[in-house]
CSV table of N, CA and C in Angstrom, one decimal:
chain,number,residue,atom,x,y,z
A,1067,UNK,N,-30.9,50.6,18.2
A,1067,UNK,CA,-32.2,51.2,18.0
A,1067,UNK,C,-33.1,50.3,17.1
A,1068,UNK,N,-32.5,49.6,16.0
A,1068,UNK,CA,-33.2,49.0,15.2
A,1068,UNK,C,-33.9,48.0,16.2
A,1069,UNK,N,-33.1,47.1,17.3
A,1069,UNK,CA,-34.0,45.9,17.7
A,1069,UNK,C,-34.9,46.3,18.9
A,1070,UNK,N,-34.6,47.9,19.4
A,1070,UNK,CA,-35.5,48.4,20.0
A,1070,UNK,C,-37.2,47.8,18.9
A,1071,UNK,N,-36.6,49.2,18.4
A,1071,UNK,CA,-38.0,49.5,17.2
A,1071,UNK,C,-39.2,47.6,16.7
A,1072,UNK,N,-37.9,46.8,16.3
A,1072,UNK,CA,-38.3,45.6,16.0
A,1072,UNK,C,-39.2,44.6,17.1
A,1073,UNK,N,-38.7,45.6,18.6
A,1073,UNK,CA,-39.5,44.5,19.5
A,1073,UNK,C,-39.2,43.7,20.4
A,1074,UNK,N,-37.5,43.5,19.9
A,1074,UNK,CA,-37.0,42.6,21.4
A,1074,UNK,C,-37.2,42.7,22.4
A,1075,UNK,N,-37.1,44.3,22.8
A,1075,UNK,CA,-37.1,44.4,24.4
A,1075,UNK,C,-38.0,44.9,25.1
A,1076,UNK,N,-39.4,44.6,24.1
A,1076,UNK,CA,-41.1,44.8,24.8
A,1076,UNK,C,-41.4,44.3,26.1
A,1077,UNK,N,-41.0,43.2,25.9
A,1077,UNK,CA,-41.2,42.6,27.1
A,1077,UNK,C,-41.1,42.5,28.5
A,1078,UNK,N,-39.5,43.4,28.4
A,1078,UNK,CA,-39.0,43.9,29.6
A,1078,UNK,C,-38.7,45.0,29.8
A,1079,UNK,N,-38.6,45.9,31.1
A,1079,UNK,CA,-37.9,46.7,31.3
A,1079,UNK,C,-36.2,47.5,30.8
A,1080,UNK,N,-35.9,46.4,30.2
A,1080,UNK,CA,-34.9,46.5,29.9
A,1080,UNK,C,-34.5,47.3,28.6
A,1081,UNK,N,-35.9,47.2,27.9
A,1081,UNK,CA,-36.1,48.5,26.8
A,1081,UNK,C,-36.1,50.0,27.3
A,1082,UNK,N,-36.5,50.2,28.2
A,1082,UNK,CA,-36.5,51.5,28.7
A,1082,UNK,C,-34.6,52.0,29.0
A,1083,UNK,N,-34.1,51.0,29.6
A,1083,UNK,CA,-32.6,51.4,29.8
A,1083,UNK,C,-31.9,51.5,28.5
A,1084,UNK,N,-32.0,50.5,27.5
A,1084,UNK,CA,-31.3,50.9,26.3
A,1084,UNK,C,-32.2,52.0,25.6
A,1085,UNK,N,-33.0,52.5,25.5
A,1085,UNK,CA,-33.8,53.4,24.9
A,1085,UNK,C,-32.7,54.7,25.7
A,1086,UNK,N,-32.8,54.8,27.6
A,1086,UNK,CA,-32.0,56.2,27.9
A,1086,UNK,C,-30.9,55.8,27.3
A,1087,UNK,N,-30.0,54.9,27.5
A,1087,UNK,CA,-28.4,55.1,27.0
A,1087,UNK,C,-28.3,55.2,25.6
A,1088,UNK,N,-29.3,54.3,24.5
A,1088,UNK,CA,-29.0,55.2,23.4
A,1088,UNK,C,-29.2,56.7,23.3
A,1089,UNK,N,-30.4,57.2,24.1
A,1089,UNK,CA,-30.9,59.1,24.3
A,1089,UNK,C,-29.8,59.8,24.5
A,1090,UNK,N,-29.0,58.9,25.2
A,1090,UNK,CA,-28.0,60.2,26.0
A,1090,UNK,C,-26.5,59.8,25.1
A,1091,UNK,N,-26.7,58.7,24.2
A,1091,UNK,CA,-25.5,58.7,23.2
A,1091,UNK,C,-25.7,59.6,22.9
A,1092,UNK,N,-26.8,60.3,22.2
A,1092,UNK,CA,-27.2,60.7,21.1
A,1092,UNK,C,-26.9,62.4,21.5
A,1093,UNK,N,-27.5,62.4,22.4
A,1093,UNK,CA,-27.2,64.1,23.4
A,1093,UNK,C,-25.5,64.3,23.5
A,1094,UNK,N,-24.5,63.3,23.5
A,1094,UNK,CA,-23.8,63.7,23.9
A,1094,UNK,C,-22.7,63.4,22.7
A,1095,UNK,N,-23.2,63.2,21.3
A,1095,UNK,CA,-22.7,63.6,20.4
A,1095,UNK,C,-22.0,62.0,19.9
A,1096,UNK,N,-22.3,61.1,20.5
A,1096,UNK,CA,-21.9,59.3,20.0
A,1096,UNK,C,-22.5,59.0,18.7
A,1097,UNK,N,-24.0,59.3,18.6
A,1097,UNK,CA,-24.2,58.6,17.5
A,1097,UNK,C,-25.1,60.2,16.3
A,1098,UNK,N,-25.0,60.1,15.5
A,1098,UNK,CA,-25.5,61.3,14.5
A,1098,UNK,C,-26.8,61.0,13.7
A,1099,UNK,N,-27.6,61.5,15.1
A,1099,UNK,CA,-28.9,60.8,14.6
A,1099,UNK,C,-29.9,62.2,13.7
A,1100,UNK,N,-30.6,61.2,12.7
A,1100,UNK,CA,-31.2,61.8,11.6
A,1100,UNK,C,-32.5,61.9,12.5
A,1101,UNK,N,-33.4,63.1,11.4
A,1101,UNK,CA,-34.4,63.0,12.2
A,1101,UNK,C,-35.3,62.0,12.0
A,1102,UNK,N,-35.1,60.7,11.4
A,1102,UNK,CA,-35.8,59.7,11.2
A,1102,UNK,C,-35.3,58.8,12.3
A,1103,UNK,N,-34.2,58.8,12.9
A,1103,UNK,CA,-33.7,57.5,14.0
A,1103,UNK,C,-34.7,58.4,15.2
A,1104,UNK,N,-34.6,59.7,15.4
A,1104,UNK,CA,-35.1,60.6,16.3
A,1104,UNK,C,-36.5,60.2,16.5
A,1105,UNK,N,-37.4,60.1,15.2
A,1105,UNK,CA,-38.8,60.1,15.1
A,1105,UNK,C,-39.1,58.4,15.9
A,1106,UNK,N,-37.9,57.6,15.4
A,1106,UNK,CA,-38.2,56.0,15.9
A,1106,UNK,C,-38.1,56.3,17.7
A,1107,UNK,N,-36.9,56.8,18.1
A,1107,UNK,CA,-37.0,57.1,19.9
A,1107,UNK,C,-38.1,57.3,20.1
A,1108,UNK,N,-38.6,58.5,19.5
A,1108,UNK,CA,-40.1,58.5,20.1
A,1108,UNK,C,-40.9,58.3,20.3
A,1109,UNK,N,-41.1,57.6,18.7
A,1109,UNK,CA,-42.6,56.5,18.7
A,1109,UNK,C,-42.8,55.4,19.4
A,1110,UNK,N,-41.0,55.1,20.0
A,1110,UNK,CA,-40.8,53.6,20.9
A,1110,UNK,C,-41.2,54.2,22.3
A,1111,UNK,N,-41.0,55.4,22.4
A,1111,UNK,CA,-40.9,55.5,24.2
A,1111,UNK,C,-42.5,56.0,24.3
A,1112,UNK,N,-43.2,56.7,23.3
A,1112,UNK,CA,-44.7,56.8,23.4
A,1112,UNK,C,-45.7,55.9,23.3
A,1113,UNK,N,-45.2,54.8,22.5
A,1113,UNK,CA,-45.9,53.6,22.6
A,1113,UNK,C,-45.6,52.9,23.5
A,1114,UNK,N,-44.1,52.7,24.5
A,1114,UNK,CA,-44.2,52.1,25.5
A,1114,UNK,C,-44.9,52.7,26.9
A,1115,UNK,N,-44.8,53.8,27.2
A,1115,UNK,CA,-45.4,54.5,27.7
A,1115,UNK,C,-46.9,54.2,27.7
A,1116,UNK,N,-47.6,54.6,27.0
A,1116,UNK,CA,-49.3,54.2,26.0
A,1116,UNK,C,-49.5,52.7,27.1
A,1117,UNK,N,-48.5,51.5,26.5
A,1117,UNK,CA,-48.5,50.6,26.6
A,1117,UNK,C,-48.7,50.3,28.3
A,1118,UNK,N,-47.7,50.7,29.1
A,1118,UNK,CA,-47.7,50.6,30.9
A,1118,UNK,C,-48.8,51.4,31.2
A,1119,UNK,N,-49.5,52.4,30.8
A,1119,UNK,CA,-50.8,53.3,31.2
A,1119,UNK,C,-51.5,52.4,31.1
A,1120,UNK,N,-51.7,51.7,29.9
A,1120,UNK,CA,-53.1,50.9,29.9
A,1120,UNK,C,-53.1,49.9,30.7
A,1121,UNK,N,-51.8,48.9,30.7
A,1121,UNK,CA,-51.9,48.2,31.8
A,1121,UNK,C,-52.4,48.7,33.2
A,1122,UNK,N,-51.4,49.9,33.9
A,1122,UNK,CA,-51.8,50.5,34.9
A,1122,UNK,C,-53.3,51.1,35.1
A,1123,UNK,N,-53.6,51.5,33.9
A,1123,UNK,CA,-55.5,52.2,34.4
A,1123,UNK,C,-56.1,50.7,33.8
A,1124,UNK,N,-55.8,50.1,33.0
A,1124,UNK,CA,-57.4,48.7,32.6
A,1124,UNK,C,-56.4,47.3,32.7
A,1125,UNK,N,-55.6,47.4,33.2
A,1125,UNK,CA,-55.0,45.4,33.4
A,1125,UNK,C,-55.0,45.1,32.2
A,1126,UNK,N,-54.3,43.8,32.3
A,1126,UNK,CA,-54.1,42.9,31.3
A,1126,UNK,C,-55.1,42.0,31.2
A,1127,UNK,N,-55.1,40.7,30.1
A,1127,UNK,CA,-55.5,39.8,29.7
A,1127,UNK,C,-55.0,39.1,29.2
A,1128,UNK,N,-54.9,37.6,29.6
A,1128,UNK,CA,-54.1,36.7,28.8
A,1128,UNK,C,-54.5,36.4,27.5
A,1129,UNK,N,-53.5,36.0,26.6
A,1129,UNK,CA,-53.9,36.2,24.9
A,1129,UNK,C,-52.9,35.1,24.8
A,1130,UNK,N,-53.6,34.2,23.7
A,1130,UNK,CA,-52.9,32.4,23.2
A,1130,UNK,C,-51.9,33.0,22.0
A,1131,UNK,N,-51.0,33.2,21.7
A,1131,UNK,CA,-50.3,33.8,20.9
A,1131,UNK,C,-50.2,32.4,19.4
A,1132,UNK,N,-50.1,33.0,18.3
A,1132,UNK,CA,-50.1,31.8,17.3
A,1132,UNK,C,-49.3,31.0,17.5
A,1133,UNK,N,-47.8,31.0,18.8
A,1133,UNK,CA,-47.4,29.9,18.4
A,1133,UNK,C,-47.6,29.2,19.6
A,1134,UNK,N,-48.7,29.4,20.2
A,1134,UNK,CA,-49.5,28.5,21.4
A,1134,UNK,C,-49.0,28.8,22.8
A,1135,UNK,N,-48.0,30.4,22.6
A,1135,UNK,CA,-47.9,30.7,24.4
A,1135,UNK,C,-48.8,31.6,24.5
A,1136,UNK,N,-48.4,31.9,25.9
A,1136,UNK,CA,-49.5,32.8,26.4
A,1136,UNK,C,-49.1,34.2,27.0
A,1137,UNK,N,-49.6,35.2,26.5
A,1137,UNK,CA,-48.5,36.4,27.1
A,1137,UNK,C,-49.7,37.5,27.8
A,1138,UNK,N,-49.5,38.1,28.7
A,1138,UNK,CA,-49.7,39.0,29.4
A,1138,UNK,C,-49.9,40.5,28.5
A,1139,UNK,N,-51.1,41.2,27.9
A,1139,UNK,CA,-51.4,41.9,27.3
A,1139,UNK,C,-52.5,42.6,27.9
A,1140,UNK,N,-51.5,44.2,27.5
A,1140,UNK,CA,-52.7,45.3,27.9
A,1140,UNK,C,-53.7,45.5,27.4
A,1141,UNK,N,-54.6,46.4,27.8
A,1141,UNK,CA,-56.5,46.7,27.8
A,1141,UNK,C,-56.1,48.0,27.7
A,1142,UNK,N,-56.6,48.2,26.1
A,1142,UNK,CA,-57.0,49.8,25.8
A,1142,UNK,C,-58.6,49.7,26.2
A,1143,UNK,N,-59.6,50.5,26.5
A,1143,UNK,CA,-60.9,50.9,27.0
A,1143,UNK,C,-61.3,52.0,26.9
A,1144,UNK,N,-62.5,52.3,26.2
A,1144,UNK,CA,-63.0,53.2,26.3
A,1144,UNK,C,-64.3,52.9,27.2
A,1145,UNK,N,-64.4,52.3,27.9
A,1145,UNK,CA,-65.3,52.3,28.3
A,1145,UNK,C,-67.0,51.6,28.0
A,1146,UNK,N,-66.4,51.5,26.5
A,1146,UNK,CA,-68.1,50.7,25.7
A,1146,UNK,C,-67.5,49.5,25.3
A,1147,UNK,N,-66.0,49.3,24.9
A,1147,UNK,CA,-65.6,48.3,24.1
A,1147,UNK,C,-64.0,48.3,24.9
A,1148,UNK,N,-63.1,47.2,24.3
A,1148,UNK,CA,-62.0,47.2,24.5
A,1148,UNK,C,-61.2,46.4,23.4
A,1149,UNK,N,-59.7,46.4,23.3
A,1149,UNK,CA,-58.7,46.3,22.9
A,1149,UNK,C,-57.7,45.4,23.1
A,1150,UNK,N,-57.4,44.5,22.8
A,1150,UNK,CA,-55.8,44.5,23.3
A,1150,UNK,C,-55.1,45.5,22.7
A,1151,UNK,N,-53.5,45.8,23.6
A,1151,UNK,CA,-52.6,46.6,22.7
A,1151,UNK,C,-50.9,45.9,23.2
A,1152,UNK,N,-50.2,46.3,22.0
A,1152,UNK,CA,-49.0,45.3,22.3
A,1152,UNK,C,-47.7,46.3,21.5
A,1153,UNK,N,-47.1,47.0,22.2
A,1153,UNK,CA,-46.1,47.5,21.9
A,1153,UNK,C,-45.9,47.7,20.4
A,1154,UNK,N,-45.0,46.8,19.8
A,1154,UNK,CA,-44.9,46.4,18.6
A,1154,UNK,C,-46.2,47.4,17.3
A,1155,UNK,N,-47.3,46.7,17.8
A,1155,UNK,CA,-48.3,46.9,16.9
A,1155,UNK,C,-48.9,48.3,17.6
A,1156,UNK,N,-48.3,49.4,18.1
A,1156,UNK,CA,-48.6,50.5,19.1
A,1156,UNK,C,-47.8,51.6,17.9
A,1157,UNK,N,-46.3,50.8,17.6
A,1157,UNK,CA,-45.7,51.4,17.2
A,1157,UNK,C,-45.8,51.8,15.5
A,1158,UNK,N,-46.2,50.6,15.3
A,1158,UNK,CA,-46.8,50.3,13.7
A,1158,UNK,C,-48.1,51.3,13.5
A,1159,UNK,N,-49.5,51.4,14.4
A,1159,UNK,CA,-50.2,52.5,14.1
A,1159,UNK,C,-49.7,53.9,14.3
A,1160,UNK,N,-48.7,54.1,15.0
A,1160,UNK,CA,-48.4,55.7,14.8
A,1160,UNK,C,-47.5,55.5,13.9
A,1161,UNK,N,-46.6,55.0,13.0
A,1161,UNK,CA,-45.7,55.2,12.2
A,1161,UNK,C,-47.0,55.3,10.7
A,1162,UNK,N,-48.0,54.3,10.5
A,1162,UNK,CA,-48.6,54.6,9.4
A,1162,UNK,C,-49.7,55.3,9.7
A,1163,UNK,N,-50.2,56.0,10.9
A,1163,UNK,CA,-51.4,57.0,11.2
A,1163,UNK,C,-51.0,58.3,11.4
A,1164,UNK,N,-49.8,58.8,11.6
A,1164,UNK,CA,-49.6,60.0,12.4
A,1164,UNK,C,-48.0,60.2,11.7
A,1165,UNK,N,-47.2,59.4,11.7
A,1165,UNK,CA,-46.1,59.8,10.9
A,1165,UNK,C,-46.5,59.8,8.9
A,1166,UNK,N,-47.4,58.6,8.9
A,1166,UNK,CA,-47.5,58.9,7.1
A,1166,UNK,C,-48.4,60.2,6.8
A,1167,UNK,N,-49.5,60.2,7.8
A,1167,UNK,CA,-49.8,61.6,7.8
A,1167,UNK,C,-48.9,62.4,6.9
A,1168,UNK,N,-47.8,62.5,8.3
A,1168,UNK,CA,-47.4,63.3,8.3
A,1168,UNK,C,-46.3,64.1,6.9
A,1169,UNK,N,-46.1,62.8,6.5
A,1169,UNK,CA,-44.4,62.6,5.8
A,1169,UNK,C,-45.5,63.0,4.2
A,1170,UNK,N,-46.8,61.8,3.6
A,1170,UNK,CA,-47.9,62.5,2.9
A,1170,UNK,C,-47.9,64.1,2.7
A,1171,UNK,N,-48.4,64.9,3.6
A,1171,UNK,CA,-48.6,66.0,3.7
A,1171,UNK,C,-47.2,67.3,3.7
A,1172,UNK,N,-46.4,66.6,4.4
A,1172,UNK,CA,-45.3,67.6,3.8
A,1172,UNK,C,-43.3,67.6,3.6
A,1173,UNK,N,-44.1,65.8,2.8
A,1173,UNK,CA,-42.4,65.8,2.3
A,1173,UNK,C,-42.2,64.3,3.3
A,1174,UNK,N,-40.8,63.9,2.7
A,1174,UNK,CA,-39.9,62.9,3.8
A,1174,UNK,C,-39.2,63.7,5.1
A,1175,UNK,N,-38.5,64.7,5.1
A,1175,UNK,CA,-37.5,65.3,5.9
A,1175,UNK,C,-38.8,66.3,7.0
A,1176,UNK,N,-39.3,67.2,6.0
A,1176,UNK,CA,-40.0,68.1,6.9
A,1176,UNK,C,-41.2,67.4,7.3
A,1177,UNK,N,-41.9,66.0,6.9
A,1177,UNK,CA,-42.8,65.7,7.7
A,1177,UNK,C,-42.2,64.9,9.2
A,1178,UNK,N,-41.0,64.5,8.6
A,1178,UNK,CA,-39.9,63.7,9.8
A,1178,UNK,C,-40.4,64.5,11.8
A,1179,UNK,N,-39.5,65.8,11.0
A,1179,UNK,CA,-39.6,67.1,11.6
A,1179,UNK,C,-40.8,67.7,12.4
A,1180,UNK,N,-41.8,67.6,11.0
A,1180,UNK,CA,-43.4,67.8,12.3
A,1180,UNK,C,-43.5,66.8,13.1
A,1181,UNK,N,-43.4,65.4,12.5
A,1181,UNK,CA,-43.5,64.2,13.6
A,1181,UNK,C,-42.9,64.4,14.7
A,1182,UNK,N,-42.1,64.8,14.8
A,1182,UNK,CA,-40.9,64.6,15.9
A,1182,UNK,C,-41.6,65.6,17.2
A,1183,UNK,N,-42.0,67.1,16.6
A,1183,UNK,CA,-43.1,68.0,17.5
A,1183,UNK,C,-44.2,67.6,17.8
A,1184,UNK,N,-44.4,66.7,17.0
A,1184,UNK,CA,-46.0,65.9,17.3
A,1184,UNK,C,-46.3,64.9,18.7
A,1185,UNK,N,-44.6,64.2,18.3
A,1185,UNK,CA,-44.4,62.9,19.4
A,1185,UNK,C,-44.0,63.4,20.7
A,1186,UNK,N,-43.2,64.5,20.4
A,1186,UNK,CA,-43.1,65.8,21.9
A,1186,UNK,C,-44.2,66.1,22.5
A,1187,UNK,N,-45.4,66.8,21.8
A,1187,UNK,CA,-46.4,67.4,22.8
A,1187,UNK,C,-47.3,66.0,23.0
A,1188,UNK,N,-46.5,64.9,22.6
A,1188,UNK,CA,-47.9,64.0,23.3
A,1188,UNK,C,-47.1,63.0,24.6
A,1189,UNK,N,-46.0,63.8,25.0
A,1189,UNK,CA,-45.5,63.0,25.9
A,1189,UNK,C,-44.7,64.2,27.4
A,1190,UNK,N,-44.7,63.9,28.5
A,1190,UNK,CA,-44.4,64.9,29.5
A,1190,UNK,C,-43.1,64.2,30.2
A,1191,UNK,N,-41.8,64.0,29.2
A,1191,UNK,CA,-40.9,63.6,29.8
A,1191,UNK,C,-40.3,63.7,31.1
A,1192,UNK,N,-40.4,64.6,31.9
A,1192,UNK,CA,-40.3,64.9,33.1
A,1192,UNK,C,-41.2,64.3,34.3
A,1193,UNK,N,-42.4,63.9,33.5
A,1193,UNK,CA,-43.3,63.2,34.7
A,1193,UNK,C,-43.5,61.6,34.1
A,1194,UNK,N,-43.2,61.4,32.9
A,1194,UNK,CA,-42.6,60.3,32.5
A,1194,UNK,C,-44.5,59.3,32.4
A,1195,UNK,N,-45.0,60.3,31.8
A,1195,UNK,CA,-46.3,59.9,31.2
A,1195,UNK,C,-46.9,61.0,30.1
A,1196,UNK,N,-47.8,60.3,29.1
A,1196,UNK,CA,-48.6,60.8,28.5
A,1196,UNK,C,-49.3,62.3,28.7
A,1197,UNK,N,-48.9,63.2,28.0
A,1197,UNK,CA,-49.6,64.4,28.3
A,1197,UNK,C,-51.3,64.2,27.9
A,1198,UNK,N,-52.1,65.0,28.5
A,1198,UNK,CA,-53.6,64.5,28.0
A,1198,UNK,C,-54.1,64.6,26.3
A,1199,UNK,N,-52.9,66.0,25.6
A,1199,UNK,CA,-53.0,65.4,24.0
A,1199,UNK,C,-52.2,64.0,23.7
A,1200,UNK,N,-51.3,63.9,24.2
A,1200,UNK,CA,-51.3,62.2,23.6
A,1200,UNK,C,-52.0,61.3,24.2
A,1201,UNK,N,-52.9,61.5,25.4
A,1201,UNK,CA,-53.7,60.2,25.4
A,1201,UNK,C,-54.9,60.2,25.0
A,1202,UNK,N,-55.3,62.2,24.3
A,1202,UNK,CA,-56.4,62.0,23.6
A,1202,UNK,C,-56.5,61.6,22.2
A,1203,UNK,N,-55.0,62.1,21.8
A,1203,UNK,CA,-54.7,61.0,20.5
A,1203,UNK,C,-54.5,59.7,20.1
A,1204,UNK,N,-54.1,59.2,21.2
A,1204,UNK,CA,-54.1,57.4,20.9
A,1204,UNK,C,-55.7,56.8,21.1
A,1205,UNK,N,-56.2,57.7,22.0
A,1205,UNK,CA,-57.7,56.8,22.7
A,1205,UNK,C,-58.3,57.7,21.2
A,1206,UNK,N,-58.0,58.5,20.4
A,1206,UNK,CA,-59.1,58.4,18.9
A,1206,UNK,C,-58.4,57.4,18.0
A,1207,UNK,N,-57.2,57.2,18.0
A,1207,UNK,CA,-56.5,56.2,17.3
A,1207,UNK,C,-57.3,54.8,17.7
A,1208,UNK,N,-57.6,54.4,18.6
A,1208,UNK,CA,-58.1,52.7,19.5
A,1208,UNK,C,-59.3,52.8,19.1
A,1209,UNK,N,-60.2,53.9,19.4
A,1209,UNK,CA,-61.7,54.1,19.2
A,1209,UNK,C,-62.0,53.7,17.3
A,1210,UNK,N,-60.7,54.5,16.8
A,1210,UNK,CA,-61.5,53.8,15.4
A,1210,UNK,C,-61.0,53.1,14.8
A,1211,UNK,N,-59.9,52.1,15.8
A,1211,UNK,CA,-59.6,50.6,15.4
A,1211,UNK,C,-61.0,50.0,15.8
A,1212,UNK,N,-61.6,50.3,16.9
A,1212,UNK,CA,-63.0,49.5,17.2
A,1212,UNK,C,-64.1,49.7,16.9
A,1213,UNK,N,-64.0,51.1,16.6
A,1213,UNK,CA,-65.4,51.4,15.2
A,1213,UNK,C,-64.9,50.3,14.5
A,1214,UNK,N,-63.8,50.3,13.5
A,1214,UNK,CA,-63.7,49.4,12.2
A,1214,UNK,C,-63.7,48.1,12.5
A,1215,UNK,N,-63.5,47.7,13.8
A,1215,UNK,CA,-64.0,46.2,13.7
A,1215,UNK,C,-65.0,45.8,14.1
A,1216,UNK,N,-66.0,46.6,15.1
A,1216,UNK,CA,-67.7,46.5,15.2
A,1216,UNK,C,-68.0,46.9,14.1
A,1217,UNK,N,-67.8,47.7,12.8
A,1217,UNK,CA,-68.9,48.3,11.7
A,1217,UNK,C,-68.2,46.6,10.7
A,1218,UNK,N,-67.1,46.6,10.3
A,1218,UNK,CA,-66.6,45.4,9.5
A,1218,UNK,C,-66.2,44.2,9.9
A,1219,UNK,N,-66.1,43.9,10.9
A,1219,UNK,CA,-65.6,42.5,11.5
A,1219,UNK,C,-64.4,42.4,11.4
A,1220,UNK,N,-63.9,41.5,12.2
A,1220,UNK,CA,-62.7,41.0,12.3
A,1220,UNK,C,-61.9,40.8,10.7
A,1221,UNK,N,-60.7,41.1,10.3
A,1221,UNK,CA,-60.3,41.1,9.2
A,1221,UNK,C,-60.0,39.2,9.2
A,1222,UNK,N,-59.9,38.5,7.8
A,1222,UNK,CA,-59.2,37.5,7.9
A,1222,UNK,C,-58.1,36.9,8.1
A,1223,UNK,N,-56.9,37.8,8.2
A,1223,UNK,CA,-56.3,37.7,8.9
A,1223,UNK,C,-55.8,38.6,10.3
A,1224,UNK,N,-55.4,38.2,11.6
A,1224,UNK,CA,-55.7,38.6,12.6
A,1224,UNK,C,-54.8,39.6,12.5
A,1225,UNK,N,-55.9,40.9,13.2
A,1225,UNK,CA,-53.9,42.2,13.2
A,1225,UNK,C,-54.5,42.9,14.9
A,1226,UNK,N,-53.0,42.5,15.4
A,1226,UNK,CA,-52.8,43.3,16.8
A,1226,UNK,C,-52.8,44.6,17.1
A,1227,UNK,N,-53.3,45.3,17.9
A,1227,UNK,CA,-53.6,47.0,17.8
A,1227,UNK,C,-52.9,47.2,19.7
């Protein structure tokens, strides 16, 4: 789970398969997951998820990466402006926008817990996409990463959204 979370397996498909076989460890009593390993499954499968929509509704863009490759990156859009977005850094704004919320407001354990209902109603596991509250939540999450970089500019150092 940890090299989930970290990013290895963004790149491929192959995050989605260790993502169900660790789910179904977990369902069937293998590994004794806290509600904090719980909250990471789902900010990984909601941000991957997030991540194939955007591709799927706005395409990619090629992006020179610092150490001079080139990788294939999704288009968040609202339609006036755009984004890249990249897994990794998908997972990083909901852990400190919507989980510290959360954990802030009521505790380590019981904000765990709200997160966990939060990452639920923004995803329709069964249809294996974004319910329309979680893609109205991420498209206000994008929108005022791009307010804050049209009102302030580019920070000095570069951060992926």
């Amino acid at each position: 789970m940890n090299r989930l979370d970290a990013g290895e397996y963004d790149d491929s498909g192959t995050g989605y398969d260790i993502h169900l076989a660790v789910a179904e460890g977990g369902n069937c009593g293998y590994f004794d997951f806290t509600a904090q390993h719980n909250v990471t499954m789902w900010r990984w499968l909601i941000a991957a998820t997030f991540v194939s929509e955007m591709k799927r509704d706005n395409g990619t863009t090629t992006v020179t990466e610092p150490d001079g490759s080139a990788s294939q990156v999704a288009i968040y859009s609202n339609g006036k402006a755009g984004i890249v977005v990249y897994p990794f850094s998908e997972r990083l704004a909901m852990a400190n926008n919507i989980e510290g919320a959360m954990i802030e407001r009521y505790g380590s354990e019981e904000g765990a817990e709200k997160a966990i209902v939060f990452y639920q109603a923004m995803l329709d596991v069964e249809a294996g996409e974004l319910t329309s509250f979680g893609r109205e939540t991420l498209a206000e999450l994008h929108d005022h990463f791009i307010s804050d970089l049209q009102q302030k500019g580019w920070p000095e150092m570069p951060l992926t959204h």
